[in-house]
XYZ file of C-alpha atoms in Angstrom:
721
model
C 29.562 3.964 -27.697
C 30.216 0.216 -27.780
C 33.780 -0.746 -28.604
C 35.007 -4.009 -30.055
C 36.150 -6.300 -27.272
C 39.582 -7.814 -26.947
C 40.595 -11.087 -25.346
C 41.014 -9.266 -22.000
C 37.319 -8.490 -21.619
C 34.838 -11.275 -21.090
C 31.158 -12.062 -21.206
C 30.274 -15.361 -19.603
C 26.895 -16.945 -18.934
C 26.168 -18.711 -15.675
C 23.119 -20.720 -14.612
C 23.024 -19.680 -10.947
C 21.222 -16.649 -9.519
C 23.381 -13.657 -8.592
C 21.612 -13.343 -5.218
C 22.913 -16.805 -4.260
C 26.533 -15.773 -4.851
C 28.657 -14.822 -1.843
C 32.219 -13.479 -1.907
C 34.619 -13.215 1.048
C 34.718 -9.781 2.740
C 31.579 -8.745 0.848
C 29.456 -5.868 2.158
C 25.829 -5.056 1.393
C 24.006 -2.066 -0.023
C 20.554 -0.548 0.300
C 19.079 2.091 -1.990
C 18.198 5.455 -0.456
C 15.367 7.050 -2.407
C 13.901 10.499 -2.993
C 11.076 11.239 -0.512
C 9.115 13.425 -2.956
C 8.201 13.195 -6.634
C 9.826 16.476 -7.645
C 12.108 19.112 -6.211
C 15.833 19.647 -5.660
C 17.963 17.655 -3.221
C 20.032 20.074 -1.125
C 21.717 17.603 1.231
C 21.788 13.970 2.333
C 23.484 12.860 5.531
C 23.401 10.753 8.680
C 24.178 12.211 12.088
C 26.437 9.372 13.176
C 27.104 6.473 10.824
C 28.817 3.543 12.582
C 32.283 2.505 11.477
C 32.182 0.447 8.305
C 29.027 2.126 6.944
C 29.063 4.658 4.104
C 26.845 6.740 1.859
C 27.579 6.605 -1.870
C 26.151 9.469 -3.948
C 26.532 11.111 -7.359
C 29.680 12.848 -6.085
C 31.414 9.467 -5.930
C 30.891 8.735 -9.640
C 34.366 9.200 -11.199
C 33.102 9.569 -14.767
C 29.783 10.770 -16.140
C 26.783 10.564 -13.829
C 24.493 11.137 -16.819
C 24.011 8.387 -19.383
C 22.736 9.421 -22.801
C 19.742 7.525 -24.218
C 17.368 8.168 -27.137
C 14.888 9.479 -24.544
C 17.360 11.897 -22.934
C 19.954 11.719 -20.171
C 19.384 9.369 -17.253
C 21.403 9.817 -14.027
C 23.209 6.991 -12.240
C 22.306 8.684 -8.952
C 19.900 11.607 -8.678
C 22.186 14.602 -9.112
C 19.890 17.073 -7.368
C 16.825 17.462 -9.581
C 14.300 14.814 -8.495
C 12.429 13.076 -11.331
C 10.032 10.848 -9.384
C 9.122 9.600 -5.933
C 11.620 6.903 -4.996
C 14.390 7.918 -7.398
C 17.763 6.497 -6.200
C 19.826 9.269 -4.631
C 22.401 7.164 -2.757
C 23.505 3.707 -1.654
C 23.909 3.015 2.042
C 26.567 0.321 2.473
C 27.740 -1.792 5.386
C 28.475 -5.308 6.632
C 25.071 -6.032 8.228
C 21.859 -6.064 6.197
C 19.564 -5.655 9.210
C 21.572 -2.684 10.459
C 21.322 -1.107 6.980
C 17.543 -1.285 7.210
C 17.596 0.535 10.567
C 20.139 3.157 9.499
C 18.277 3.884 6.242
C 15.355 5.245 8.269
C 17.704 7.695 9.999
C 19.067 9.289 6.820
C 18.423 13.042 6.685
C 17.364 14.292 3.261
C 16.859 18.015 2.734
C 15.178 19.272 -0.412
C 13.677 22.323 -2.049
C 10.114 21.750 -3.211
C 10.707 24.005 -6.211
C 12.212 22.462 -9.343
C 14.856 23.888 -11.657
C 12.054 24.657 -14.097
C 10.246 26.696 -11.427
C 13.310 28.900 -11.016
C 13.819 29.375 -14.760
C 10.234 30.199 -15.673
C 9.459 33.904 -15.501
C 6.752 35.221 -13.200
C 5.052 36.840 -16.159
C 3.417 34.878 -18.929
C 4.549 35.514 -22.508
C 1.110 36.922 -23.408
C 1.347 39.468 -20.585
C 4.833 40.485 -21.642
C 3.668 41.118 -25.203
C 1.326 43.799 -23.951
C 3.967 45.723 -22.012
C 7.272 45.306 -23.842
C 8.818 46.241 -27.140
C 9.006 43.941 -30.165
C 12.604 43.130 -29.237
C 11.571 41.999 -25.803
C 8.706 40.081 -27.356
C 11.178 38.149 -29.475
C 13.362 37.499 -26.435
C 10.344 36.255 -24.517
C 9.375 33.980 -27.393
C 12.919 32.651 -27.630
C 12.920 31.984 -23.885
C 9.630 30.114 -24.167
C 10.972 27.988 -27.027
C 14.117 27.133 -25.073
C 12.043 26.369 -21.990
C 9.792 24.021 -23.974
C 12.808 22.239 -25.464
C 14.459 21.781 -22.077
C 11.392 20.770 -20.098
C 9.007 19.266 -22.623
C 7.084 16.289 -21.277
C 6.798 14.725 -24.732
C 9.505 12.084 -25.258
C 8.475 10.700 -28.651
C 5.634 10.983 -31.167
C 4.368 9.270 -34.304
C 1.611 10.384 -36.687
C -0.096 8.673 -39.610
C -2.363 10.552 -42.012
C -4.129 8.859 -44.874
C -7.031 10.215 -46.894
C -9.378 12.804 -45.407
C -9.202 13.859 -41.793
C -12.063 12.012 -40.023
C -13.468 15.198 -38.428
C -13.909 16.678 -41.921
C -15.827 13.743 -43.398
C -19.530 14.268 -43.939
C -21.331 11.180 -45.179
C -25.081 10.700 -44.979
C -26.513 7.928 -42.830
C -23.193 7.236 -41.108
C -22.678 6.543 -37.452
C -19.892 7.789 -35.212
C -18.654 5.508 -32.448
C -16.294 7.020 -29.888
C -14.646 5.150 -27.025
C -11.600 5.394 -24.793
C -9.731 2.242 -23.790
C -7.305 1.971 -20.905
C -4.608 -0.710 -20.875
C -2.536 -1.167 -17.732
C -1.893 -4.894 -17.726
C 1.197 -6.136 -15.935
C 2.072 -9.827 -15.900
C 2.988 -11.008 -12.376
C 6.661 -11.798 -11.957
C 7.911 -14.219 -9.349
C 11.534 -14.293 -10.436
C 14.637 -13.022 -8.717
C 14.548 -9.277 -7.923
C 17.060 -7.020 -9.661
C 20.488 -6.264 -8.250
C 24.188 -6.948 -8.731
C 27.500 -7.923 -7.157
C 30.603 -5.925 -8.118
C 34.258 -6.167 -7.118
C 37.601 -4.833 -8.359
C 40.883 -6.678 -8.793
C 44.033 -5.256 -10.382
C 42.020 -2.286 -11.721
C 39.645 -4.682 -13.491
C 35.943 -4.734 -12.659
C 33.838 -7.895 -12.380
C 30.056 -7.555 -12.446
C 27.760 -10.455 -11.546
C 24.176 -9.689 -12.508
C 21.155 -10.913 -14.445
C 21.682 -8.444 -17.278
C 19.610 -8.826 -20.410
C 21.638 -6.236 -22.318
C 25.378 -6.878 -21.775
C 26.629 -4.357 -24.339
C 24.583 -1.554 -22.750
C 25.815 -2.565 -19.299
C 29.440 -2.481 -20.452
C 28.994 0.899 -22.123
C 27.281 2.415 -19.066
C 29.983 1.118 -16.717
C 32.726 2.438 -18.983
C 31.273 5.954 -19.143
C 30.341 6.271 -15.478
C 33.559 4.787 -14.106
C 35.821 6.322 -16.754
C 37.424 2.972 -17.572
C 37.950 1.039 -20.794
C 35.571 -1.638 -22.008
C 38.425 -4.122 -21.899
C 38.762 -3.889 -18.113
C 35.166 -5.025 -17.487
C 34.297 -8.676 -16.930
C 30.563 -9.432 -17.032
C 29.166 -12.631 -15.583
C 25.592 -12.889 -16.746
C 23.442 -14.939 -14.394
C 19.987 -16.462 -14.915
C 17.315 -13.905 -15.836
C 13.567 -14.276 -16.234
C 12.240 -10.722 -15.825
C 10.948 -9.384 -19.136
C 9.703 -5.850 -18.539
C 11.580 -3.068 -20.308
C 12.835 -1.666 -16.980
C 14.566 -4.931 -16.163
C 16.272 -4.698 -19.577
C 17.794 -1.215 -19.306
C 17.638 -0.161 -15.644
C 19.779 -3.129 -14.646
C 22.703 -1.190 -16.142
C 21.985 1.745 -13.814
C 21.682 -0.501 -10.746
C 24.882 -2.405 -11.555
C 26.791 0.835 -12.104
C 25.645 2.163 -8.728
C 27.050 -0.967 -7.097
C 30.283 -0.704 -9.102
C 30.777 2.889 -7.900
C 30.361 1.726 -4.303
C 32.812 -1.146 -4.819
C 35.366 1.258 -6.301
C 35.149 3.715 -3.418
C 35.189 1.054 -0.696
C 37.607 -1.328 -2.456
C 35.471 -4.263 -1.357
C 32.922 -6.524 -3.055
C 29.456 -4.955 -2.791
C 26.104 -6.721 -3.181
C 22.734 -5.065 -3.748
C 19.492 -7.040 -3.950
C 16.196 -5.229 -4.423
C 13.386 -6.176 -2.075
C 10.237 -7.639 -3.586
C 8.346 -4.399 -2.896
C 11.091 -2.313 -4.554
C 11.012 -4.601 -7.585
C 7.254 -4.262 -7.952
C 7.058 -0.520 -7.312
C 10.065 0.724 -9.277
C 10.783 -1.899 -11.933
C 7.564 -3.754 -12.711
C 4.911 -1.045 -12.571
C 2.963 -0.630 -15.781
C 1.784 2.948 -16.274
C -1.488 3.369 -18.216
C -1.814 3.505 -21.995
C -4.927 5.407 -23.095
C -6.252 4.893 -26.623
C -9.219 6.840 -28.002
C -11.041 5.578 -31.081
C -13.413 7.691 -33.138
C -14.857 5.567 -35.927
C -17.202 6.628 -38.706
C -19.117 3.715 -40.249
C -21.702 3.450 -42.994
C -25.115 1.853 -42.556
C -23.849 -1.535 -43.710
C -20.921 -1.513 -41.256
C -18.107 -0.426 -43.547
C -15.488 1.690 -41.784
C -15.264 4.998 -43.629
C -12.846 6.839 -41.328
C -10.896 6.319 -38.146
C -9.215 8.715 -35.740
C -7.007 7.161 -33.075
C -5.265 9.033 -30.252
C -2.657 7.070 -28.295
C -1.267 8.463 -25.055
C 1.453 6.527 -23.236
C 2.632 7.335 -19.725
C 6.364 6.569 -19.765
C 7.020 7.476 -16.167
C 10.197 9.505 -15.727
C 11.864 8.001 -18.842
C 12.109 5.052 -21.201
C 14.953 4.550 -23.720
C 12.607 2.580 -25.974
C 10.068 5.439 -26.231
C 10.206 5.883 -30.009
C 9.856 2.170 -30.687
C 6.903 2.026 -28.282
C 4.887 4.710 -30.079
C 5.893 3.398 -33.507
C 4.761 -0.148 -32.869
C 1.574 0.942 -31.101
C 0.787 3.054 -34.157
C 1.386 0.174 -36.572
C -0.756 -2.188 -34.503
C -3.561 0.379 -34.204
C -3.837 0.411 -37.981
C -4.708 -3.249 -37.514
C -5.820 -5.570 -40.275
C -8.977 -3.626 -41.044
C -9.384 -1.507 -44.159
C -9.828 2.227 -43.656
C -9.336 4.697 -46.506
C -9.335 7.715 -44.188
C -7.069 7.180 -41.207
C -5.490 9.535 -38.694
C -3.344 8.108 -35.902
C -1.508 10.307 -33.440
C 0.641 8.685 -30.746
C 2.790 10.275 -28.089
C 4.651 9.083 -25.032
C 4.846 11.491 -22.121
C 7.281 11.958 -19.251
C 5.648 12.057 -15.793
C 6.831 12.167 -12.187
C 6.414 8.417 -11.741
C 8.736 5.439 -11.825
C 9.450 4.295 -15.374
C 6.677 2.265 -16.958
C 7.797 -1.322 -17.454
C 6.486 -2.340 -20.867
C 7.366 -5.784 -22.142
C 8.710 -5.109 -25.643
C 7.576 -8.561 -26.762
C 3.992 -7.757 -25.779
C 4.060 -4.105 -26.758
C 1.247 -4.158 -29.318
C -1.222 -5.708 -26.851
C -2.603 -2.294 -25.831
C -3.467 -1.397 -29.425
C -5.096 -4.761 -30.100
C -7.069 -4.484 -26.861
C -8.482 -1.150 -28.001
C -9.160 -1.928 -31.657
C -10.731 -5.364 -31.088
C -13.062 -3.995 -28.409
C -13.884 -1.077 -30.698
C -14.831 -3.507 -33.470
C -17.335 -5.138 -31.140
C -18.871 -1.757 -30.317
C -19.179 -1.071 -34.060
C -20.881 -4.447 -34.553
C -23.420 -3.589 -31.859
C -24.224 -0.221 -33.437
C -24.591 -1.737 -36.907
C -26.564 -4.766 -35.727
C -23.953 -7.169 -37.074
C -22.180 -10.051 -35.405
C -18.541 -9.586 -34.313
C -17.473 -12.011 -37.057
C -19.461 -10.212 -39.767
C -18.054 -6.774 -38.923
C -14.497 -8.071 -39.006
C -14.714 -10.001 -42.248
C -16.540 -7.094 -43.891
C -13.666 -4.737 -43.064
C -10.676 -7.022 -43.573
C -7.913 -5.279 -45.461
C -7.660 -7.295 -48.673
C -4.885 -4.975 -49.870
C -2.696 -5.714 -46.867
C 0.032 -7.280 -48.989
C -0.029 -4.797 -51.842
C 3.420 -3.227 -52.080
C 2.108 -0.718 -54.602
C 0.079 1.063 -51.940
C 2.689 3.186 -50.200
C 0.268 4.118 -47.430
C -0.147 0.539 -46.328
C 1.901 -1.452 -43.886
C 2.805 -4.735 -45.534
C 1.774 -7.377 -43.036
C 1.412 -11.050 -43.767
C -2.214 -11.452 -42.623
C -3.770 -12.983 -45.720
C -5.087 -15.925 -43.668
C -7.245 -13.735 -41.411
C -10.558 -14.633 -43.072
C -9.735 -18.348 -42.956
C -8.818 -18.046 -39.284
C -12.052 -16.250 -38.422
C -14.133 -18.898 -40.191
C -12.241 -21.772 -38.561
C -12.472 -20.449 -35.019
C -16.150 -19.584 -35.513
C -16.798 -23.231 -36.242
C -14.510 -24.583 -33.510
C -16.006 -22.434 -30.754
C -19.610 -22.404 -32.058
C -19.240 -18.643 -31.787
C -22.245 -17.338 -33.703
C -24.808 -19.522 -31.936
C -23.383 -18.851 -28.481
C -23.034 -15.126 -29.122
C -26.682 -14.838 -30.180
C -27.880 -16.958 -27.277
C -25.825 -15.133 -24.649
C -26.853 -11.755 -26.038
C -30.523 -12.700 -25.741
C -29.995 -13.978 -22.197
C -28.241 -10.794 -21.114
C -31.024 -8.604 -22.525
C -33.698 -10.738 -20.881
C -32.009 -10.388 -17.511
C -31.621 -6.643 -17.969
C -35.289 -6.169 -18.845
C -36.508 -8.313 -15.976
C -34.094 -6.711 -13.533
C -35.455 -3.258 -14.423
C -38.917 -4.522 -13.558
C -37.581 -6.265 -10.442
C -39.085 -9.507 -11.717
C -35.963 -11.627 -11.441
C -33.115 -12.465 -9.145
C -29.490 -12.774 -10.143
C -29.507 -16.212 -8.560
C -32.174 -17.468 -10.965
C -30.233 -16.827 -14.138
C -26.884 -17.483 -15.773
C -25.098 -14.495 -17.269
C -22.773 -15.656 -20.033
C -20.657 -14.042 -22.699
C -18.245 -14.851 -25.504
C -15.638 -12.635 -27.149
C -13.304 -12.866 -30.117
C -10.017 -11.192 -30.934
C -7.436 -11.226 -33.712
C -3.837 -10.046 -33.414
C -0.329 -10.545 -34.697
C 3.098 -10.676 -33.127
C 5.951 -9.137 -35.067
C 9.555 -10.141 -34.521
C 12.654 -8.188 -35.532
C 11.184 -4.685 -35.875
C 13.267 -2.970 -38.553
C 12.668 0.533 -37.176
C 14.073 -0.151 -33.711
C 16.604 2.319 -32.325
C 18.254 -0.467 -30.325
C 17.943 -3.234 -32.898
C 19.973 -2.692 -36.048
C 19.008 -6.218 -37.096
C 22.613 -7.311 -37.092
C 21.856 -10.623 -35.388
C 24.401 -13.196 -36.386
C 24.707 -16.920 -35.873
C 27.890 -18.926 -36.255
C 28.192 -22.682 -36.803
C 31.451 -24.660 -36.733
C 31.564 -28.113 -38.378
C 34.437 -30.386 -37.363
C 36.117 -33.124 -39.414
C 33.886 -35.733 -37.760
C 30.801 -33.756 -38.959
C 29.846 -32.694 -35.425
C 28.856 -29.049 -35.123
C 29.091 -26.284 -32.536
C 26.524 -23.490 -32.576
C 28.009 -20.275 -31.198
C 25.233 -18.176 -29.704
C 24.020 -16.620 -26.451
C 22.101 -18.973 -24.127
C 18.639 -19.907 -25.349
C 15.804 -21.791 -23.674
C 15.691 -25.607 -23.695
C 12.686 -25.443 -26.030
C 14.617 -23.375 -28.583
C 17.593 -25.716 -28.224
C 15.275 -28.624 -29.007
C 13.891 -26.793 -32.059
C 17.406 -26.072 -33.301
C 18.510 -29.668 -32.715
C 15.629 -30.892 -34.872
C 16.436 -28.269 -37.508
C 20.018 -29.543 -37.704
C 18.806 -33.150 -37.861
C 16.366 -32.390 -40.692
C 19.065 -30.718 -42.806
C 22.330 -32.447 -41.862
C 21.036 -35.675 -40.318
C 23.072 -35.196 -37.127
C 22.064 -36.723 -33.802
C 21.779 -34.587 -30.646
C 25.098 -36.018 -29.381
C 26.822 -34.430 -32.399
C 25.465 -30.939 -31.656
C 27.042 -28.589 -29.100
C 26.214 -25.054 -27.985
C 29.002 -22.557 -27.216
C 27.828 -19.559 -25.174
C 31.197 -18.043 -24.230
C 32.178 -14.614 -25.537
C 35.856 -13.871 -24.948
C 37.428 -12.796 -28.214
C 34.206 -12.247 -30.123
C 32.081 -9.151 -30.055
C 29.200 -9.679 -27.671
C 25.580 -9.279 -28.817
C 24.752 -5.596 -29.096
C 21.014 -6.071 -28.546
C 18.912 -7.081 -25.537
C 18.376 -10.753 -24.873
C 14.721 -10.619 -25.923
C 15.863 -9.639 -29.434
C 18.905 -11.805 -30.048
C 17.146 -14.926 -28.683
C 14.225 -14.502 -31.093
C 13.367 -17.942 -32.443
C 12.034 -16.606 -35.739
C 15.221 -14.820 -36.773
C 17.816 -17.090 -35.218
C 16.213 -20.282 -36.541
C 16.237 -18.770 -40.012
C 19.964 -17.992 -39.687
C 20.693 -21.483 -38.365
C 18.851 -22.999 -41.329
C 20.970 -20.983 -43.752
C 24.177 -22.071 -42.016
C 23.183 -25.741 -42.137
C 22.113 -25.563 -45.779
C 25.500 -24.056 -46.701
C 27.337 -26.813 -44.823
C 25.254 -29.486 -46.528
C 25.877 -27.999 -49.949
C 29.653 -27.693 -49.441
C 30.331 -30.768 -47.334
C 32.253 -32.518 -50.083
C 33.990 -29.461 -51.566
C 35.324 -27.450 -48.591
C 38.086 -28.199 -46.107
C 37.017 -28.893 -42.541
C 36.788 -27.729 -39.824
C 34.655 -25.022 -41.440
C 33.000 -22.022 -39.785
C 29.856 -20.504 -41.309
C 28.411 -17.176 -40.172
C 25.074 -15.743 -41.311
C 23.095 -12.585 -40.586
C 19.893 -10.926 -41.778
C 20.164 -10.028 -45.439
C 20.351 -6.397 -46.471
C 17.437 -6.895 -48.888
C 15.194 -7.976 -46.015
C 15.954 -4.791 -44.106
C 15.147 -2.675 -47.167
C 11.535 -3.842 -47.070
C 10.951 -1.204 -44.397
C 11.355 2.541 -45.026
C 11.689 4.019 -41.554
C 11.835 7.611 -42.761
C 8.590 7.290 -44.709
C 7.240 4.849 -42.107
C 5.966 2.451 -44.751
C 6.604 -1.095 -45.929
C 7.146 -4.362 -44.088
C 8.121 -3.440 -40.508
C 8.957 -6.930 -39.229
C 11.290 -9.764 -40.077
C 8.597 -12.289 -39.192
C 4.922 -12.221 -38.259
C 2.836 -14.744 -36.343
C -0.948 -14.350 -36.161
C -3.638 -15.638 -33.826
C -7.403 -15.645 -33.483
C -8.966 -16.455 -30.106
C -12.340 -16.789 -28.423
C -13.029 -16.627 -24.696
C -16.283 -17.902 -23.212
C -17.224 -17.158 -19.607
C -20.041 -17.259 -17.105
C -20.698 -15.154 -14.005
C -21.130 -17.210 -10.858
C -24.389 -15.930 -9.283
C -23.210 -16.630 -5.746
C -19.627 -15.330 -5.765
C -20.130 -12.705 -8.512
C -16.870 -13.899 -10.039
C -16.148 -14.676 -13.651
C -15.590 -18.324 -14.550
C -13.891 -18.958 -17.881
C -15.549 -21.933 -19.540
C -13.516 -22.240 -22.726
C -10.638 -20.692 -24.648
C -10.068 -21.541 -28.313
C -7.004 -20.407 -30.273
C -6.061 -20.726 -33.915
C -2.418 -19.840 -34.561
C -0.418 -19.264 -37.728
C 3.196 -19.502 -36.620
C 4.714 -20.890 -39.783
C 6.127 -24.397 -39.813
C 5.691 -26.088 -36.439
C 8.960 -27.893 -35.695
C 7.735 -29.120 -32.321
C 3.928 -28.798 -31.960
C 3.802 -30.545 -28.571
C 6.311 -28.200 -26.954
C 4.692 -25.206 -28.639
C 1.285 -26.167 -27.263
C 2.710 -26.646 -23.776
C 4.419 -23.239 -23.920
C 1.232 -21.527 -25.065
C -0.790 -23.090 -22.248
C 1.751 -21.837 -19.719
C 1.527 -18.349 -21.212
C -2.280 -18.532 -21.014
C -1.966 -19.256 -17.290
C 0.230 -16.161 -16.945
C -2.145 -13.836 -18.757
C -5.210 -15.174 -16.931
C -3.513 -14.429 -13.606
C -3.238 -10.755 -14.582
C -6.719 -10.011 -15.961
C -8.267 -9.300 -12.538
C -6.252 -7.686 -9.764
C -5.584 -9.942 -6.784
C -7.390 -12.833 -8.433
C -6.274 -15.772 -10.508
C -8.608 -16.706 -13.339
C -8.332 -20.295 -14.501
C -9.548 -22.292 -17.475
C -9.403 -26.062 -17.812
C -10.904 -26.192 -21.296
C -8.286 -24.838 -23.713
C -8.218 -25.793 -27.389
C -5.136 -24.874 -29.414
C -5.028 -25.285 -33.181
C -2.131 -24.585 -35.557
C -2.469 -23.589 -39.184
C -0.540 -26.029 -41.355
C 2.201 -24.058 -43.098
C 5.622 -24.449 -44.687
C 6.645 -20.845 -44.003
C 9.615 -20.091 -41.782
C 8.667 -20.467 -38.088
C 7.760 -17.253 -36.301
C 7.607 -16.149 -32.695
C 4.277 -17.298 -31.207
C 4.847 -17.447 -27.442
C 3.581 -13.895 -26.887
C 0.484 -14.133 -29.087
C -1.824 -15.021 -26.205
C -0.978 -11.699 -24.532
C -2.192 -9.900 -27.653
C -5.552 -11.671 -28.039
C -6.804 -12.896 -24.644
C -7.416 -9.502 -22.909
C -9.726 -8.159 -25.638
C -11.647 -11.416 -26.002
C -12.042 -11.602 -22.218
C -13.429 -8.061 -21.814
C -15.793 -8.566 -24.766
C -17.166 -11.725 -23.177
C -17.595 -9.997 -19.827
C -19.200 -6.960 -21.484
C -21.757 -9.197 -23.150
C -22.519 -11.067 -19.936
C -22.973 -7.855 -17.942
C -24.686 -5.900 -20.691
C -22.245 -3.035 -20.073
C -19.014 -1.999 -21.761
C -15.760 -2.898 -20.012
C -13.186 -0.359 -21.144
C -10.276 -1.042 -18.791
C -7.865 -3.891 -18.209
C -7.001 -5.187 -15.638
C -10.277 -5.289 -13.765
C -10.610 -5.009 -10.034
C -12.262 -7.594 -7.818
C -15.415 -5.483 -7.464
C -16.000 -4.867 -11.180
C -18.879 -7.313 -11.601
C -20.605 -6.264 -8.377
C -20.321 -2.562 -9.177
C -21.567 -3.124 -12.709
C -24.603 -5.152 -11.687
C -25.657 -3.041 -8.729
C -23.956 0.348 -8.828
C -22.863 1.440 -12.329
C -22.204 5.047 -13.243
C -24.641 7.115 -15.312
C -23.069 6.182 -18.647
C -23.202 2.495 -17.796
C -19.499 2.102 -18.429
C -17.317 0.257 -15.970
C -14.159 2.189 -15.231
């Protein structure tokens, strides 16, 4: 799909925001959306559009209106069959933005409430037909049902792991069964620029100005929909900070809609989503439900585990297979289980696409498994630390065990012991548990008031963050890095734009190997005659992989400085042997290029007057390989903690002034660690709150009334939902 670029096509990176750009004679666009969640559009019109205003629909797409993805075809404009409420069916364009808002409310949209599937499905069920028709007709009915299921199946992707005996078939004396369902729907607030684009044509060449995070996908989508060559497309990538998966891939759809309008009108067209559109259609996180059924022996050893993972994808998600794969790997966790059954599936629903941050994807699995471990500890009368250390997978790095994922988590026990000491976990956990029980007993007897006691809790969580997933359908792990050394020994690093922190890390890496000062190091981010990165920005800017490639380039230059002619260009990419560590077909081996790990505790107290949680302390212990810049890393992690705390409770902003961050001393290659807090904080937070309230919290995020409802009006099961 992606062709090699020539010197005619360009990819340039610009620091400004696309919404600040204005072009002479530019007109504006507003998205017209489907008024129902399913049905068939029969017509769209306006009784009397003023001069200079137009409706752009699927009929105006000169090429293919359907773009093929691993999760099925996705339309540029709704071509009749509505997938979800708010699906784009047209662009209303004109010179005045305020007038567009008024006219958009006057658009007439006619639709049939029945779907295509409703018309194709027979009135009679297959079972009824079998009773009244011949064997031939039975076969025809069965064939029709199979075709119908293939065409209209709601299942986008699945992944299953089976190891040992199926948990439901295990019968062991004196074992306990712990079953829980965990709901993860956490969405990190985004205050960046809303999505949109500016497009204009000149001499049959298209220029697109947008905050794309996936330039190669944008170019391919434009080429197919507009029926033009890749070489005639000039992409100007502007500043981007949105990280949800929708902002990665749906930007290509939005930009193509604008390009179609610009082609028809032969004028520059600008579309900027409103803040409400951005939140509703691009940043909504649909729920991930994970059910754990765990069988444990009397001493707390996990004998069997059954895990069901159900992901709501919304109407589609091109990353569906990677989502279920990585959730499955994370659900296997670091805990030993000889009998394991994991079944994951991602379903299509009549909702806007779920925006899942691919860098925080495993967080849902860690939220479920770490909370489940605490429930197991309670049932077995063990501490949260004891249950985890007892079940640590000591064979995690054994390549001989083909049923194991090979994950570099050999420091888990050390990390648990360290953070236990740093946070005084065992003493506080025992004390807070006693206090919570005392309050519960006295409250039942109406002998105490909430205002006369302090409800406290502490939770712990362990997780890892993998970078460079080898099984990705969009990441073929072909990341490359190129370094040019001039005669004066100065170097130019040719790469896409990276953050100032990564630039600082790379500058220090070059200094440590080649001894060059910052003034001798340049960054070239222009892509004119080179093939642009084929992967999304979140992948090709990965510090773990790219720093490793930069190190290899610098070491080669150092080794050959006196033997090669300069200027000299060195290009490195991930080795083939590294990729072979993962067998995607068998779904075994080492799934990641790099792995960072983290252990965290969260301590909180419930304010008796406001009934709000107050986080007293957060302690983290991180293994991120060699720390090239500990100060910047600590600052970044604290900023990420602020982000995750702002999302834990809806419409509230949790804060913590007492944060302790510790790094494990290591000489391993640096790994990605910025997302680790998103993997560990939610589970530790809900565990702490569960202990303080004396009731299980099974959902994240919470709502503002969670504590009040739990203390004064819980449901019969005592579970907050």
